[in-house]
């Protein structure tokens, strides 16, 4: 398989009684314009029915500091636990979707499901990105762009969680002309 993968917390539910969090590694960007993301979830997961019913969710990027709740939310079921409460995570109000965002996340991506594709063990929820909220502490003051590396993102490599480590180069550095 292809690794590393982002380890994200996906939040879902239209009201507090239904709020849940699921850890997802099968996720990514699938289109820039229009902006679209996907998550792949097993149909037997508690969050699956919530997402399918409401047709929306939030992808919350995780950090090194969020490693414990990221793992815990992936091995415990929302059928048995209130994950926000158990992990002391703060549900926040989104701008467009009804699902909660996770206040502790440096980047929250509000998604509205466009299509569900049955693939086998997982179904892929293809979604339009309808809003993005970035923590001001991770915005470059000069460019206003989100600085992902500064947020210490958490990634997953089959069976383990890692931070990214040091930057080796930037896109295009291999072909830049020397000054």
Protein backbone atom coordinates (compact mmCIF):
# COMPACT_ATOMS: atom_id res chain seq x y z
CA UNK A 1 0.00 0.00 0.00
CA UNK A 2 0.96 3.64 -0.24
CA UNK A 3 2.24 5.28 2.95
CA UNK A 4 2.36 7.59 4.87
CA UNK A 5 -1.26 8.63 5.13
CA UNK A 6 -2.78 11.51 7.05
CA UNK A 7 -4.31 10.40 10.35
CA UNK A 8 -7.40 12.60 10.60
CA UNK A 9 -10.37 12.81 12.92
CA UNK A 10 -13.64 12.95 11.01
CA UNK A 11 -16.49 14.49 12.98
CA UNK A 12 -20.12 13.96 12.09
CA UNK A 13 -23.68 14.37 13.35
CA UNK A 14 -26.34 17.07 13.04
CA UNK A 15 -26.93 17.60 16.77
CA UNK A 16 -25.11 16.88 20.02
CA UNK A 17 -27.00 13.63 20.64
CA UNK A 18 -25.57 12.24 17.39
CA UNK A 19 -22.07 13.81 17.37
CA UNK A 20 -19.30 11.29 16.77
CA UNK A 21 -15.66 11.14 15.77
CA UNK A 22 -13.97 8.45 13.68
CA UNK A 23 -10.26 8.17 12.93
CA UNK A 24 -9.63 7.86 9.20
CA UNK A 25 -6.41 7.27 7.28
CA UNK A 26 -8.02 6.52 3.91
CA UNK A 27 -8.53 10.18 3.03
CA UNK A 28 -7.22 12.81 0.68
CA UNK A 29 -7.73 15.56 -1.83
CA UNK A 30 -9.15 14.38 -5.15
CA UNK A 31 -9.69 17.68 -6.98
CA UNK A 32 -8.43 21.25 -6.69
CA UNK A 33 -11.12 23.03 -8.67
CA UNK A 34 -13.76 22.48 -7.48
CA UNK A 35 -12.16 21.52 -4.17
CA UNK A 36 -13.07 17.94 -3.30
CA UNK A 37 -11.93 15.41 -0.70
CA UNK A 38 -12.78 11.84 0.12
CA UNK A 39 -12.89 9.54 3.11
CA UNK A 40 -13.27 5.77 2.96
CA UNK A 41 -15.20 4.13 5.80
CA UNK A 42 -16.27 0.55 6.52
CA UNK A 43 -20.09 0.25 6.45
CA UNK A 44 -20.13 -1.44 9.87
CA UNK A 45 -18.60 1.61 11.59
CA UNK A 46 -20.93 3.69 13.77
CA UNK A 47 -20.05 6.92 11.92
CA UNK A 48 -20.89 5.38 8.54
CA UNK A 49 -24.67 5.57 9.06
CA UNK A 50 -24.44 9.07 10.56
CA UNK A 51 -22.49 10.36 7.55
CA UNK A 52 -24.71 8.54 5.06
CA UNK A 53 -27.88 9.93 6.68
CA UNK A 54 -26.67 13.54 6.96
CA UNK A 55 -24.45 13.58 3.83
CA UNK A 56 -21.84 15.79 5.50
CA UNK A 57 -18.78 15.55 7.73
CA UNK A 58 -15.70 17.50 8.81
CA UNK A 59 -12.11 16.38 8.21
CA UNK A 60 -10.07 17.62 11.18
CA UNK A 61 -6.31 17.45 10.68
CA UNK A 62 -4.46 16.08 13.70
CA UNK A 63 -1.18 16.99 15.34
CA UNK A 64 1.50 15.26 17.34
CA UNK A 65 -0.26 16.56 20.48
CA UNK A 66 -3.49 14.91 19.32
CA UNK A 67 -1.96 11.43 18.84
CA UNK A 68 -3.67 9.82 21.85
CA UNK A 69 -7.23 10.92 20.99
CA UNK A 70 -6.57 10.10 17.33
CA UNK A 71 -5.70 6.52 18.20
CA UNK A 72 -8.43 6.19 20.87
CA UNK A 73 -11.17 7.44 18.54
CA UNK A 74 -10.08 4.81 16.02
CA UNK A 75 -10.37 1.85 18.38
CA UNK A 76 -13.46 2.81 20.41
CA UNK A 77 -17.00 2.93 19.05
CA UNK A 78 -19.33 5.89 19.31
CA UNK A 79 -22.04 3.33 20.08
CA UNK A 80 -20.43 2.93 23.51
CA UNK A 81 -18.71 6.26 24.17
CA UNK A 82 -19.19 9.98 23.74
CA UNK A 83 -15.82 10.53 22.09
CA UNK A 84 -15.81 14.32 22.44
CA UNK A 85 -16.42 13.93 26.17
CA UNK A 86 -14.06 11.00 26.75
CA UNK A 87 -11.15 12.66 24.94
CA UNK A 88 -11.95 16.16 26.22
CA UNK A 89 -12.19 17.46 22.66
CA UNK A 90 -14.27 20.55 22.01
CA UNK A 91 -17.05 20.42 19.41
CA UNK A 92 -17.23 23.71 17.52
CA UNK A 93 -19.82 25.22 15.23
CA UNK A 94 -19.12 25.02 11.52
CA UNK A 95 -19.89 27.82 9.09
CA UNK A 96 -21.86 25.77 6.56
CA UNK A 97 -22.39 22.13 7.62
CA UNK A 98 -24.24 20.99 10.75
CA UNK A 99 -21.54 18.51 11.78
CA UNK A 100 -19.22 19.78 14.52
CA UNK A 101 -15.59 20.66 13.96
CA UNK A 102 -12.92 19.85 16.55
CA UNK A 103 -11.63 23.09 18.08
CA UNK A 104 -8.24 21.53 18.90
CA UNK A 105 -7.57 20.78 15.23
CA UNK A 106 -5.34 23.22 13.32
CA UNK A 107 -7.35 22.78 10.11
CA UNK A 108 -11.00 21.77 9.75
CA UNK A 109 -12.45 20.98 6.33
CA UNK A 110 -16.24 21.11 6.05
CA UNK A 111 -17.47 18.59 3.50
CA UNK A 112 -20.80 17.85 1.83
CA UNK A 113 -21.12 14.36 0.34
CA UNK A 114 -21.58 14.33 -3.42
CA UNK A 115 -21.37 10.60 -4.07
CA UNK A 116 -20.85 7.32 -2.22
CA UNK A 117 -18.90 4.63 -4.05
CA UNK A 118 -18.97 1.05 -2.76
CA UNK A 119 -15.48 -0.38 -3.18
CA UNK A 120 -15.39 -3.59 -1.15
CA UNK A 121 -14.32 -3.43 2.49
CA UNK A 122 -14.82 0.36 2.48
CA UNK A 123 -17.20 2.82 0.86
CA UNK A 124 -15.72 6.06 -0.44
CA UNK A 125 -17.54 9.27 0.45
CA UNK A 126 -16.64 11.77 -2.27
CA UNK A 127 -17.35 15.27 -1.01
CA UNK A 128 -17.31 18.90 -2.01
CA UNK A 129 -15.25 21.08 0.31
CA UNK A 130 -17.67 23.83 1.32
CA UNK A 131 -15.55 25.65 3.90
CA UNK A 132 -12.14 25.50 5.58
CA UNK A 133 -11.23 26.87 8.99
CA UNK A 134 -7.55 27.30 9.86
CA UNK A 135 -6.13 28.09 13.29
CA UNK A 136 -4.63 31.60 13.14
CA UNK A 137 -1.52 30.34 14.94
CA UNK A 138 -0.65 28.29 11.85
CA UNK A 139 -1.15 31.03 9.27
CA UNK A 140 1.88 32.68 7.71
CA UNK A 141 1.54 36.38 8.65
CA UNK A 142 3.00 37.50 5.31
CA UNK A 143 1.11 35.23 2.91
CA UNK A 144 -1.95 34.27 4.95
CA UNK A 145 -1.37 30.65 3.90
CA UNK A 146 -1.71 27.71 6.26
CA UNK A 147 1.70 26.37 7.34
CA UNK A 148 1.04 22.64 7.70
CA UNK A 149 4.53 21.73 8.90
CA UNK A 150 4.29 24.28 11.72
CA UNK A 151 1.23 22.44 13.05
CA UNK A 152 3.24 19.21 13.60
CA UNK A 153 0.82 17.02 11.61
CA UNK A 154 0.32 13.40 12.53
CA UNK A 155 0.70 10.74 9.84
CA UNK A 156 -0.01 7.01 9.84
CA UNK A 157 2.27 4.29 8.52
CA UNK A 158 0.75 0.81 8.78
CA UNK A 159 0.47 0.23 12.51
CA UNK A 160 2.14 3.43 13.75
CA UNK A 161 1.74 7.18 14.11
CA UNK A 162 4.56 9.57 13.22
CA UNK A 163 5.30 13.25 12.90
CA UNK A 164 6.79 14.51 9.64
CA UNK A 165 10.33 15.29 10.72
CA UNK A 166 12.56 17.76 8.93
CA UNK A 167 11.86 19.48 5.61
CA UNK A 168 14.17 18.23 2.87
CA UNK A 169 13.21 20.59 0.03
CA UNK A 170 10.32 22.49 -1.51
CA UNK A 171 8.34 21.69 -4.62
CA UNK A 172 10.50 22.43 -7.67
CA UNK A 173 13.79 22.82 -5.80
CA UNK A 174 15.40 20.11 -7.92
CA UNK A 175 15.12 22.20 -11.08
CA UNK A 176 15.71 25.71 -9.73
CA UNK A 177 18.44 27.68 -11.43
CA UNK A 178 21.36 28.50 -9.17
CA UNK A 179 21.91 32.19 -8.60
